[in-house]
Amino acid sequence: MPTYALAVLLGCALQTAQAALWTRPVYAGLLLAGLGLSVALLLRQLRQAPGKPGTPRTRLGLQAMLALAGFTLAFGLAGWRAHPMLADRLDPALESQVLQLQGTVVGLPVLYADATRFVFEPSEPRPHGIPQRLSLSWYAQRDRHGLRESPPRVQPGQEWLLPVRLKRPHGLANPGGPDAELSLFRDGIGATGTVSRAGAPPQRLGTQTGPAIALAALRDRLRQRMLTALQAPSAGVGASPAADTIIALALGDQAAISPADWAVYRITGVAHLMSISGLHITLLAWLSLHLAGWLWRQTARLPRPWTLALPAPTVAAWAALAAATAYALIAGWGVPAQRTLLMLAVVLLLRQRGLRADWRDVMALALIAVLLWDPWAVRQAGFWLSFVAVGMLFLAGRRPTSAAALPGSEPAASGIRQRAWAWLRDASQAQWIATVALLPLTLLFFQQIALLSPLANALAIPVVSLAVTPLAVGGLLLPAPLDAWVWQLAAWLQQALDGVLQRMAAWPLAQWHAAAPDAPTLALAALGVLALTLPWSWRLRSPGLLLLLPLTTNPGPAPAPGRMDLWFADVGQGMAVVVRTARHTLVYDTGPQQAPGVDAGGRVVLPLLHHLGVRHLDRVVVSHDDSDHAGGAATITQAHPEAEVLTSAPPLAAARYGGRSRLACTAGQRWSWDGVEFRVISPSAGEAPRSDNAGSCVLHVRAHGASALLTGDIDQPQERLLQNAELLPYADVLLVPHHGSKTSSSDALLDSVMPRAAVVQAGYRNAHRHPHPTVLQRYAARGIAVWRTDQHGALLWRDTEPDRFTPWRAQQPHYWSAQAMDD
């Protein structure tokens, strides 16, 4: 079974790595061949006489056939299922049009302070070119003073006639960033969009029913009940500071947790506890096991005891599995929930037949089931973190808690002290094993290590798992007002824990960053993990620390002295450029703010810096105070307080950016890092710019091989003033001013700078329609190559190759990506 499971894993991994799909009949043939071979091998295994394993050659041949069957089945199944999912995308001709669509709200809506995001299924027959599932955002009306109305809310099952403006699935593409397009693809979302105010007013038509809708409606009612009990508004941010976390623990509504809280949980290494994890499901199963067993044994006092018909351990085990299943469904059915539930079910079924489950077979069955249900889970960090952590606990001889919820697993130790000491010892050893085992994966996926994770988890695991989570889930079963009292107690405990975690997250060495590791470094780290976690003597374990050193000290590739690299990040409608020399790093502009507490600084720039292995940031240049340029400044300086801020923004506005020190950006400022020269071109000292855009801080960077000009949002009059003052230098690469607006990129600028190439940083299908066609014509008329982050993702440019750009989308090709759809 483990051989077959690893082959399924490999098949899913290779198929999901394809840049383009083969024809569907090819995948159908592979699927049928793999299924037929799997069935034939299973029948052969059942007919084989026990105790006759065969010769070594026969066993090797059988393992090879098993591997071929599993690989072919998984590869064919994933490709066969991908074809209709990929075909169900919005017709490009319908993008940005206002369409009247009738359909039903499905799934649990995501609540924000000013909007609701929900999945909308158009009614049949659907208009031509409209996908089966849409992700829509419905925003409250705003003015310069804030919200003019309450945020619009919808409920699962409601049928609406809505005016919508749609676009094809498209996400930001950056190193270190999430693959939003894969998430949309996995969820079957064929288009995203907004409820428009340009069409007819929305109309509520009725209510639909069905099992999936009923489950989503139940989750929505429970969430509203919790919001009311915790005195939280329907925006999802409660009067109780911990209300959002309590809701997430009870219902799996991870979007309820604020970005600030997620940052604290991530830095301290307890983020896994604040989502529906295997530990929580196991705990609920354990509680259900003992409660059901106790209740069933009480029937022994009846004239006809029920225990004579069914033994109490059997009833308790099935009750535990039923409770775990119900919780997994209510909590959203994530990968950790699937894995835990499948392992519990396998162990239960085998024990009911009087058999003992081998942990390798249990893990293999769970792995096969998860991947055949969702082959694209193999591309998610949570999949690997979940299975590797549990697998290493088994391999190291520690029994994960998922086995504790079944009969016959009670500790043999007698006495409260002995049991407490045994539990504490086992929990500490399990935490050590899980922390070390996940080091390579956390650096691979997130480029960071939570150094305080063992200490933070030692505090958080008992509080969250033994108190907060049982109270949050238990409140769902209680009537009012008992439910409110229980949830408020849980919120009080969580709030106290959050206070401690926030102090820990503020410690200077709370987390450690290193560049994304390469394959040899990962291989060495895997050997180091095995050495440190296997039950050997410390004399044999200690070399494992040396094998982990390349992983934790990896600085990442850096330019040579006198050279520079520029990363033009894909931040949507905004600007953000990372300039690196041999030993210094500068960030020019910080991208937009998407929502309160959510900005491109935290979503794009910091992950990019972590991916590159940057642990020290020298300077942040904020060209001007427009939100699409300064939106992420505070987030970046909070993560890097040592960074100096250089900006043309007014002092009061600049104070919001934070930073060790703040300097006014004025023409003539110069500095040199590692042989690379930096010079500010504009604005002039004492000059009163006509607008924020005209006062943008313009930076020229020159290395030995080539140069770049970063222009902010300067407009044509400012460009002509700079030309007349002979301040516009030659540059090989030009950051197109104002995202390609028709008010910028004048003939004066282009004829003076004479760039070889230009970069437009703009959002996909942005409302401003940047870059403007007339601007693109000016660049084309001069033979200047134009690169766009909305089409190519993040762009890497090196002065050693001034004519070449490396687009991130081309480096990470997948058949579900926006670039593949456009091709």
JSON list of C-alpha atoms in Angstrom, two decimals, residues 595-797:
[
{"chain": "A", "resi": 595, "resn": "ALA", "atom": "CA", "xyz": [-8.48, 46.69, 2.57]},
{"chain": "A", "resi": 596, "resn": "PRO", "atom": "CA", "xyz": [-7.95, 47.76, 6.19]},
{"chain": "A", "resi": 597, "resn": "GLY", "atom": "CA", "xyz": [-5.00, 45.71, 7.41]},
{"chain": "A", "resi": 598, "resn": "VAL", "atom": "CA", "xyz": [-4.41, 44.13, 3.99]},
{"chain": "A", "resi": 599, "resn": "ASP", "atom": "CA", "xyz": [-1.83, 45.64, 1.64]},
{"chain": "A", "resi": 600, "resn": "ALA", "atom": "CA", "xyz": [0.75, 44.72, -0.97]},
{"chain": "A", "resi": 601, "resn": "GLY", "atom": "CA", "xyz": [3.53, 45.28, 1.54]},
{"chain": "A", "resi": 602, "resn": "GLY", "atom": "CA", "xyz": [2.50, 42.22, 3.52]},
{"chain": "A", "resi": 603, "resn": "ARG", "atom": "CA", "xyz": [1.01, 40.19, 0.67]},
{"chain": "A", "resi": 604, "resn": "VAL", "atom": "CA", "xyz": [3.70, 40.72, -1.98]},
{"chain": "A", "resi": 605, "resn": "VAL", "atom": "CA", "xyz": [6.79, 42.73, -1.01]},
{"chain": "A", "resi": 606, "resn": "LEU", "atom": "CA", "xyz": [7.70, 41.00, 2.26]},
{"chain": "A", "resi": 607, "resn": "PRO", "atom": "CA", "xyz": [7.23, 37.46, 0.84]},
{"chain": "A", "resi": 608, "resn": "LEU", "atom": "CA", "xyz": [9.38, 38.51, -2.13]},
{"chain": "A", "resi": 609, "resn": "LEU", "atom": "CA", "xyz": [12.11, 39.76, 0.19]},
{"chain": "A", "resi": 610, "resn": "HIS", "atom": "CA", "xyz": [11.93, 36.52, 2.18]},
{"chain": "A", "resi": 611, "resn": "HIS", "atom": "CA", "xyz": [12.12, 34.46, -1.01]},
{"chain": "A", "resi": 612, "resn": "LEU", "atom": "CA", "xyz": [15.30, 36.32, -1.96]},
{"chain": "A", "resi": 613, "resn": "GLY", "atom": "CA", "xyz": [16.80, 35.77, 1.49]},
{"chain": "A", "resi": 614, "resn": "VAL", "atom": "CA", "xyz": [16.78, 39.46, 2.43]},
{"chain": "A", "resi": 615, "resn": "ARG", "atom": "CA", "xyz": [16.97, 39.84, 6.21]},
{"chain": "A", "resi": 616, "resn": "HIS", "atom": "CA", "xyz": [18.10, 43.48, 6.33]},
{"chain": "A", "resi": 617, "resn": "LEU", "atom": "CA", "xyz": [16.36, 46.28, 4.44]},
{"chain": "A", "resi": 618, "resn": "ASP", "atom": "CA", "xyz": [18.36, 49.49, 4.07]},
{"chain": "A", "resi": 619, "resn": "ARG", "atom": "CA", "xyz": [15.96, 52.00, 2.55]},
{"chain": "A", "resi": 620, "resn": "VAL", "atom": "CA", "xyz": [12.32, 52.38, 1.53]},
{"chain": "A", "resi": 621, "resn": "VAL", "atom": "CA", "xyz": [11.59, 55.06, -1.07]},
{"chain": "A", "resi": 622, "resn": "VAL", "atom": "CA", "xyz": [7.95, 56.18, -1.17]},
{"chain": "A", "resi": 623, "resn": "SER", "atom": "CA", "xyz": [7.63, 58.26, -4.31]},
{"chain": "A", "resi": 624, "resn": "HIS", "atom": "CA", "xyz": [4.51, 60.13, -3.10]},
{"chain": "A", "resi": 625, "resn": "ASP", "atom": "CA", "xyz": [1.52, 59.71, -0.82]},
{"chain": "A", "resi": 626, "resn": "ASP", "atom": "CA", "xyz": [-0.95, 58.08, -3.22]},
{"chain": "A", "resi": 627, "resn": "SER", "atom": "CA", "xyz": [-2.34, 54.89, -1.68]},
{"chain": "A", "resi": 628, "resn": "ASP", "atom": "CA", "xyz": [-1.27, 52.71, -4.62]},
{"chain": "A", "resi": 629, "resn": "HIS", "atom": "CA", "xyz": [2.36, 53.67, -3.94]},
{"chain": "A", "resi": 630, "resn": "ALA", "atom": "CA", "xyz": [2.41, 54.10, -0.15]},
{"chain": "A", "resi": 631, "resn": "GLY", "atom": "CA", "xyz": [-0.21, 51.53, 0.88]},
{"chain": "A", "resi": 632, "resn": "GLY", "atom": "CA", "xyz": [2.28, 48.93, 2.14]},
{"chain": "A", "resi": 633, "resn": "ALA", "atom": "CA", "xyz": [4.89, 51.26, 3.65]},
{"chain": "A", "resi": 634, "resn": "ALA", "atom": "CA", "xyz": [3.85, 50.86, 7.29]},
{"chain": "A", "resi": 635, "resn": "THR", "atom": "CA", "xyz": [3.73, 47.07, 7.00]},
{"chain": "A", "resi": 636, "resn": "ILE", "atom": "CA", "xyz": [7.23, 46.92, 5.51]},
{"chain": "A", "resi": 637, "resn": "THR", "atom": "CA", "xyz": [8.81, 49.27, 8.05]},
{"chain": "A", "resi": 638, "resn": "GLN", "atom": "CA", "xyz": [7.12, 47.40, 10.88]},
{"chain": "A", "resi": 639, "resn": "ALA", "atom": "CA", "xyz": [8.81, 44.21, 9.69]},
{"chain": "A", "resi": 640, "resn": "HIS", "atom": "CA", "xyz": [12.08, 46.08, 9.03]},
{"chain": "A", "resi": 641, "resn": "PRO", "atom": "CA", "xyz": [12.30, 48.93, 11.58]},
{"chain": "A", "resi": 642, "resn": "GLU", "atom": "CA", "xyz": [15.94, 49.42, 10.65]},
{"chain": "A", "resi": 643, "resn": "ALA", "atom": "CA", "xyz": [14.97, 50.70, 7.20]},
{"chain": "A", "resi": 644, "resn": "GLU", "atom": "CA", "xyz": [15.34, 54.41, 6.43]},
{"chain": "A", "resi": 645, "resn": "VAL", "atom": "CA", "xyz": [12.40, 56.06, 4.65]},
{"chain": "A", "resi": 646, "resn": "LEU", "atom": "CA", "xyz": [13.00, 58.51, 1.79]},
{"chain": "A", "resi": 647, "resn": "THR", "atom": "CA", "xyz": [9.86, 60.23, 0.50]},
{"chain": "A", "resi": 648, "resn": "SER", "atom": "CA", "xyz": [8.45, 63.37, -1.07]},
{"chain": "A", "resi": 649, "resn": "ALA", "atom": "CA", "xyz": [5.25, 63.05, 0.98]},
{"chain": "A", "resi": 650, "resn": "PRO", "atom": "CA", "xyz": [4.40, 65.81, 3.49]},
{"chain": "A", "resi": 651, "resn": "PRO", "atom": "CA", "xyz": [5.76, 65.23, 7.02]},
{"chain": "A", "resi": 652, "resn": "LEU", "atom": "CA", "xyz": [2.38, 64.33, 8.50]},
{"chain": "A", "resi": 653, "resn": "ALA", "atom": "CA", "xyz": [1.76, 61.75, 5.80]},
{"chain": "A", "resi": 654, "resn": "ALA", "atom": "CA", "xyz": [5.31, 60.42, 6.03]},
{"chain": "A", "resi": 655, "resn": "ALA", "atom": "CA", "xyz": [4.90, 59.87, 9.76]},
{"chain": "A", "resi": 656, "resn": "ARG", "atom": "CA", "xyz": [2.40, 57.08, 8.95]},
{"chain": "A", "resi": 657, "resn": "TYR", "atom": "CA", "xyz": [5.09, 55.12, 7.14]},
{"chain": "A", "resi": 658, "resn": "GLY", "atom": "CA", "xyz": [7.17, 54.45, 10.25]},
{"chain": "A", "resi": 659, "resn": "GLY", "atom": "CA", "xyz": [10.84, 53.57, 9.82]},
{"chain": "A", "resi": 660, "resn": "ARG", "atom": "CA", "xyz": [14.01, 54.28, 11.76]},
{"chain": "A", "resi": 661, "resn": "SER", "atom": "CA", "xyz": [14.32, 57.74, 10.25]},
{"chain": "A", "resi": 662, "resn": "ARG", "atom": "CA", "xyz": [12.61, 59.72, 7.51]},
{"chain": "A", "resi": 663, "resn": "LEU", "atom": "CA", "xyz": [14.27, 61.98, 4.97]},
{"chain": "A", "resi": 664, "resn": "ALA", "atom": "CA", "xyz": [12.73, 64.34, 2.44]},
{"chain": "A", "resi": 665, "resn": "CYS", "atom": "CA", "xyz": [13.38, 63.27, -1.14]},
{"chain": "A", "resi": 666, "resn": "THR", "atom": "CA", "xyz": [15.05, 66.12, -3.09]},
{"chain": "A", "resi": 667, "resn": "ALA", "atom": "CA", "xyz": [16.92, 66.31, -6.36]},
{"chain": "A", "resi": 668, "resn": "GLY", "atom": "CA", "xyz": [20.68, 65.96, -6.09]},
{"chain": "A", "resi": 669, "resn": "GLN", "atom": "CA", "xyz": [20.76, 63.37, -3.32]},
{"chain": "A", "resi": 670, "resn": "ARG", "atom": "CA", "xyz": [23.32, 60.67, -4.10]},
{"chain": "A", "resi": 671, "resn": "TRP", "atom": "CA", "xyz": [24.72, 57.56, -2.50]},
{"chain": "A", "resi": 672, "resn": "SER", "atom": "CA", "xyz": [26.65, 54.50, -3.55]},
{"chain": "A", "resi": 673, "resn": "TRP", "atom": "CA", "xyz": [26.22, 50.89, -2.46]},
{"chain": "A", "resi": 674, "resn": "ASP", "atom": "CA", "xyz": [28.70, 48.21, -3.51]},
{"chain": "A", "resi": 675, "resn": "GLY", "atom": "CA", "xyz": [29.73, 50.20, -6.59]},
{"chain": "A", "resi": 676, "resn": "VAL", "atom": "CA", "xyz": [26.12, 50.95, -7.65]},
{"chain": "A", "resi": 677, "resn": "GLU", "atom": "CA", "xyz": [25.19, 54.65, -7.82]},
{"chain": "A", "resi": 678, "resn": "PHE", "atom": "CA", "xyz": [21.80, 56.03, -6.76]},
{"chain": "A", "resi": 679, "resn": "ARG", "atom": "CA", "xyz": [20.74, 59.58, -7.67]},
{"chain": "A", "resi": 680, "resn": "VAL", "atom": "CA", "xyz": [17.47, 61.46, -7.04]},
{"chain": "A", "resi": 681, "resn": "ILE", "atom": "CA", "xyz": [16.33, 63.36, -10.14]},
{"chain": "A", "resi": 682, "resn": "SER", "atom": "CA", "xyz": [13.16, 65.03, -8.82]},
{"chain": "A", "resi": 683, "resn": "PRO", "atom": "CA", "xyz": [11.61, 66.92, -7.03]},
{"chain": "A", "resi": 684, "resn": "SER", "atom": "CA", "xyz": [13.83, 69.97, -6.69]},
{"chain": "A", "resi": 685, "resn": "ALA", "atom": "CA", "xyz": [14.48, 71.39, -3.23]},
{"chain": "A", "resi": 686, "resn": "GLY", "atom": "CA", "xyz": [12.03, 74.14, -2.33]},
{"chain": "A", "resi": 687, "resn": "GLU", "atom": "CA", "xyz": [9.83, 73.41, -5.34]},
{"chain": "A", "resi": 688, "resn": "ALA", "atom": "CA", "xyz": [6.09, 73.41, -4.69]},
{"chain": "A", "resi": 689, "resn": "PRO", "atom": "CA", "xyz": [4.73, 70.69, -7.01]},
{"chain": "A", "resi": 690, "resn": "ARG", "atom": "CA", "xyz": [1.38, 71.23, -8.68]},
{"chain": "A", "resi": 691, "resn": "SER", "atom": "CA", "xyz": [0.16, 67.85, -7.41]},
{"chain": "A", "resi": 692, "resn": "ASP", "atom": "CA", "xyz": [1.28, 64.78, -5.52]},
{"chain": "A", "resi": 693, "resn": "ASN", "atom": "CA", "xyz": [1.98, 63.05, -8.83]},
{"chain": "A", "resi": 694, "resn": "ALA", "atom": "CA", "xyz": [4.20, 65.86, -10.09]},
{"chain": "A", "resi": 695, "resn": "GLY", "atom": "CA", "xyz": [6.15, 65.77, -6.83]},
{"chain": "A", "resi": 696, "resn": "SER", "atom": "CA", "xyz": [7.01, 62.07, -7.16]},
{"chain": "A", "resi": 697, "resn": "CYS", "atom": "CA", "xyz": [10.47, 61.03, -6.06]},
{"chain": "A", "resi": 698, "resn": "VAL", "atom": "CA", "xyz": [12.29, 60.01, -9.28]},
{"chain": "A", "resi": 699, "resn": "LEU", "atom": "CA", "xyz": [15.29, 57.73, -8.76]},
{"chain": "A", "resi": 700, "resn": "HIS", "atom": "CA", "xyz": [18.07, 56.84, -11.21]},
{"chain": "A", "resi": 701, "resn": "VAL", "atom": "CA", "xyz": [20.12, 53.71, -10.46]},
{"chain": "A", "resi": 702, "resn": "ARG", "atom": "CA", "xyz": [23.31, 52.98, -12.40]},
{"chain": "A", "resi": 703, "resn": "ALA", "atom": "CA", "xyz": [25.53, 49.92, -12.18]},
{"chain": "A", "resi": 704, "resn": "HIS", "atom": "CA", "xyz": [28.55, 48.90, -14.26]},
{"chain": "A", "resi": 705, "resn": "GLY", "atom": "CA", "xyz": [26.45, 47.26, -16.94]},
{"chain": "A", "resi": 706, "resn": "ALA", "atom": "CA", "xyz": [23.29, 49.35, -17.29]},
{"chain": "A", "resi": 707, "resn": "SER", "atom": "CA", "xyz": [20.91, 51.75, -15.56]},
{"chain": "A", "resi": 708, "resn": "ALA", "atom": "CA", "xyz": [17.22, 52.12, -14.65]},
{"chain": "A", "resi": 709, "resn": "LEU", "atom": "CA", "xyz": [14.95, 55.11, -14.09]},
{"chain": "A", "resi": 710, "resn": "LEU", "atom": "CA", "xyz": [12.12, 54.78, -11.53]},
{"chain": "A", "resi": 711, "resn": "THR", "atom": "CA", "xyz": [9.61, 57.55, -12.12]},
{"chain": "A", "resi": 712, "resn": "GLY", "atom": "CA", "xyz": [6.61, 57.23, -9.79]},
{"chain": "A", "resi": 713, "resn": "ASP", "atom": "CA", "xyz": [3.61, 59.12, -11.16]},
{"chain": "A", "resi": 714, "resn": "ILE", "atom": "CA", "xyz": [5.23, 62.18, -12.74]},
{"chain": "A", "resi": 715, "resn": "ASP", "atom": "CA", "xyz": [3.09, 63.78, -15.46]},
{"chain": "A", "resi": 716, "resn": "GLN", "atom": "CA", "xyz": [3.93, 65.31, -18.83]},
{"chain": "A", "resi": 717, "resn": "PRO", "atom": "CA", "xyz": [4.49, 68.90, -17.57]},
{"chain": "A", "resi": 718, "resn": "GLN", "atom": "CA", "xyz": [6.95, 67.61, -14.98]},
{"chain": "A", "resi": 719, "resn": "GLU", "atom": "CA", "xyz": [8.66, 65.50, -17.63]},
{"chain": "A", "resi": 720, "resn": "ARG", "atom": "CA", "xyz": [9.14, 68.57, -19.85]},
{"chain": "A", "resi": 721, "resn": "LEU", "atom": "CA", "xyz": [10.47, 70.60, -16.92]},
{"chain": "A", "resi": 722, "resn": "LEU", "atom": "CA", "xyz": [13.05, 67.90, -16.25]},
{"chain": "A", "resi": 723, "resn": "GLN", "atom": "CA", "xyz": [13.99, 67.79, -19.92]},
{"chain": "A", "resi": 724, "resn": "ASN", "atom": "CA", "xyz": [14.40, 71.58, -20.10]},
{"chain": "A", "resi": 725, "resn": "ALA", "atom": "CA", "xyz": [16.62, 71.45, -17.02]},
{"chain": "A", "resi": 726, "resn": "GLU", "atom": "CA", "xyz": [18.62, 68.64, -18.67]},
{"chain": "A", "resi": 727, "resn": "LEU", "atom": "CA", "xyz": [18.00, 66.42, -15.67]},
{"chain": "A", "resi": 728, "resn": "LEU", "atom": "CA", "xyz": [16.64, 63.39, -17.54]},
{"chain": "A", "resi": 729, "resn": "PRO", "atom": "CA", "xyz": [19.44, 60.80, -17.79]},
{"chain": "A", "resi": 730, "resn": "TYR", "atom": "CA", "xyz": [19.78, 57.91, -20.23]},
{"chain": "A", "resi": 731, "resn": "ALA", "atom": "CA", "xyz": [18.45, 54.64, -18.83]},
{"chain": "A", "resi": 732, "resn": "ASP", "atom": "CA", "xyz": [18.29, 51.15, -20.25]},
{"chain": "A", "resi": 733, "resn": "VAL", "atom": "CA", "xyz": [15.04, 50.43, -18.40]},
{"chain": "A", "resi": 734, "resn": "LEU", "atom": "CA", "xyz": [12.25, 52.88, -17.68]},
{"chain": "A", "resi": 735, "resn": "LEU", "atom": "CA", "xyz": [9.50, 52.30, -15.13]},
{"chain": "A", "resi": 736, "resn": "VAL", "atom": "CA", "xyz": [6.59, 53.75, -17.11]},
{"chain": "A", "resi": 737, "resn": "PRO", "atom": "CA", "xyz": [5.23, 56.80, -15.23]},
{"chain": "A", "resi": 738, "resn": "HIS", "atom": "CA", "xyz": [1.77, 56.65, -13.69]},
{"chain": "A", "resi": 739, "resn": "HIS", "atom": "CA", "xyz": [1.16, 53.04, -14.80]},
{"chain": "A", "resi": 740, "resn": "GLY", "atom": "CA", "xyz": [0.89, 54.10, -18.44]},
{"chain": "A", "resi": 741, "resn": "SER", "atom": "CA", "xyz": [-1.64, 56.90, -17.99]},
{"chain": "A", "resi": 742, "resn": "LYS", "atom": "CA", "xyz": [-2.21, 59.11, -21.03]},
{"chain": "A", "resi": 743, "resn": "THR", "atom": "CA", "xyz": [-1.12, 62.10, -18.91]},
{"chain": "A", "resi": 744, "resn": "SER", "atom": "CA", "xyz": [2.45, 60.76, -18.73]},
{"chain": "A", "resi": 745, "resn": "SER", "atom": "CA", "xyz": [5.14, 59.23, -20.99]},
{"chain": "A", "resi": 746, "resn": "SER", "atom": "CA", "xyz": [5.58, 62.34, -23.12]},
{"chain": "A", "resi": 747, "resn": "ASP", "atom": "CA", "xyz": [7.81, 62.56, -26.19]},
{"chain": "A", "resi": 748, "resn": "ALA", "atom": "CA", "xyz": [10.14, 64.69, -24.07]},
{"chain": "A", "resi": 749, "resn": "LEU", "atom": "CA", "xyz": [10.67, 61.86, -21.60]},
{"chain": "A", "resi": 750, "resn": "LEU", "atom": "CA", "xyz": [11.09, 59.07, -24.13]},
{"chain": "A", "resi": 751, "resn": "ASP", "atom": "CA", "xyz": [13.42, 61.04, -26.43]},
{"chain": "A", "resi": 752, "resn": "SER", "atom": "CA", "xyz": [15.64, 62.06, -23.51]},
{"chain": "A", "resi": 753, "resn": "VAL", "atom": "CA", "xyz": [15.81, 58.76, -21.62]},
{"chain": "A", "resi": 754, "resn": "MET", "atom": "CA", "xyz": [15.88, 56.56, -24.77]},
{"chain": "A", "resi": 755, "resn": "PRO", "atom": "CA", "xyz": [15.21, 53.31, -22.90]},
{"chain": "A", "resi": 756, "resn": "ARG", "atom": "CA", "xyz": [15.72, 49.88, -24.41]},
{"chain": "A", "resi": 757, "resn": "ALA", "atom": "CA", "xyz": [12.73, 48.53, -22.52]},
{"chain": "A", "resi": 758, "resn": "ALA", "atom": "CA", "xyz": [9.94, 49.81, -20.30]},
{"chain": "A", "resi": 759, "resn": "VAL", "atom": "CA", "xyz": [7.91, 48.22, -17.50]},
{"chain": "A", "resi": 760, "resn": "VAL", "atom": "CA", "xyz": [4.25, 48.94, -16.79]},
{"chain": "A", "resi": 761, "resn": "GLN", "atom": "CA", "xyz": [3.01, 48.09, -13.30]},
{"chain": "A", "resi": 762, "resn": "ALA", "atom": "CA", "xyz": [-0.78, 48.02, -13.50]},
{"chain": "A", "resi": 763, "resn": "GLY", "atom": "CA", "xyz": [-3.68, 45.86, -12.39]},
{"chain": "A", "resi": 764, "resn": "TYR", "atom": "CA", "xyz": [-5.41, 43.34, -14.60]},
{"chain": "A", "resi": 765, "resn": "ARG", "atom": "CA", "xyz": [-8.50, 44.92, -16.20]},
{"chain": "A", "resi": 766, "resn": "ASN", "atom": "CA", "xyz": [-8.07, 47.95, -13.92]},
{"chain": "A", "resi": 767, "resn": "ALA", "atom": "CA", "xyz": [-10.79, 50.59, -13.79]},
{"chain": "A", "resi": 768, "resn": "HIS", "atom": "CA", "xyz": [-8.39, 53.30, -15.10]},
{"chain": "A", "resi": 769, "resn": "ARG", "atom": "CA", "xyz": [-7.66, 51.23, -18.24]},
{"chain": "A", "resi": 770, "resn": "HIS", "atom": "CA", "xyz": [-3.93, 51.60, -17.76]},
{"chain": "A", "resi": 771, "resn": "PRO", "atom": "CA", "xyz": [-1.79, 51.46, -19.83]},
{"chain": "A", "resi": 772, "resn": "HIS", "atom": "CA", "xyz": [-3.51, 53.76, -22.34]},
{"chain": "A", "resi": 773, "resn": "PRO", "atom": "CA", "xyz": [-3.34, 52.66, -26.01]},
{"chain": "A", "resi": 774, "resn": "THR", "atom": "CA", "xyz": [-1.85, 56.00, -27.13]},
{"chain": "A", "resi": 775, "resn": "VAL", "atom": "CA", "xyz": [0.97, 55.59, -24.62]},
{"chain": "A", "resi": 776, "resn": "LEU", "atom": "CA", "xyz": [1.73, 52.10, -25.87]},
{"chain": "A", "resi": 777, "resn": "GLN", "atom": "CA", "xyz": [1.82, 53.47, -29.42]},
{"chain": "A", "resi": 778, "resn": "ARG", "atom": "CA", "xyz": [4.50, 55.98, -28.41]},
{"chain": "A", "resi": 779, "resn": "TYR", "atom": "CA", "xyz": [6.70, 53.23, -27.06]},
{"chain": "A", "resi": 780, "resn": "ALA", "atom": "CA", "xyz": [6.07, 51.00, -30.06]},
{"chain": "A", "resi": 781, "resn": "ALA", "atom": "CA", "xyz": [6.91, 53.81, -32.50]},
{"chain": "A", "resi": 782, "resn": "ARG", "atom": "CA", "xyz": [10.37, 54.05, -30.93]},
{"chain": "A", "resi": 783, "resn": "GLY", "atom": "CA", "xyz": [10.93, 50.30, -30.84]},
{"chain": "A", "resi": 784, "resn": "ILE", "atom": "CA", "xyz": [10.87, 50.20, -27.05]},
{"chain": "A", "resi": 785, "resn": "ALA", "atom": "CA", "xyz": [9.83, 46.79, -25.71]},
{"chain": "A", "resi": 786, "resn": "VAL", "atom": "CA", "xyz": [7.06, 47.07, -23.11]},
{"chain": "A", "resi": 787, "resn": "TRP", "atom": "CA", "xyz": [6.75, 44.51, -20.32]},
{"chain": "A", "resi": 788, "resn": "ARG", "atom": "CA", "xyz": [3.63, 44.40, -18.16]},
{"chain": "A", "resi": 789, "resn": "THR", "atom": "CA", "xyz": [3.22, 42.90, -14.70]},
{"chain": "A", "resi": 790, "resn": "ASP", "atom": "CA", "xyz": [-0.49, 42.27, -15.29]},
{"chain": "A", "resi": 791, "resn": "GLN", "atom": "CA", "xyz": [0.46, 39.97, -18.17]},
{"chain": "A", "resi": 792, "resn": "HIS", "atom": "CA", "xyz": [3.87, 38.60, -17.17]},
{"chain": "A", "resi": 793, "resn": "GLY", "atom": "CA", "xyz": [3.73, 38.68, -13.36]},
{"chain": "A", "resi": 794, "resn": "ALA", "atom": "CA", "xyz": [6.77, 39.87, -11.45]},
{"chain": "A", "resi": 795, "resn": "LEU", "atom": "CA", "xyz": [9.72, 40.79, -13.67]},
{"chain": "A", "resi": 796, "resn": "LEU", "atom": "CA", "xyz": [13.41, 40.28, -12.92]},
{"chain": "A", "resi": 797, "resn": "TRP", "atom": "CA", "xyz": [15.97, 42.51, -14.66]}
]
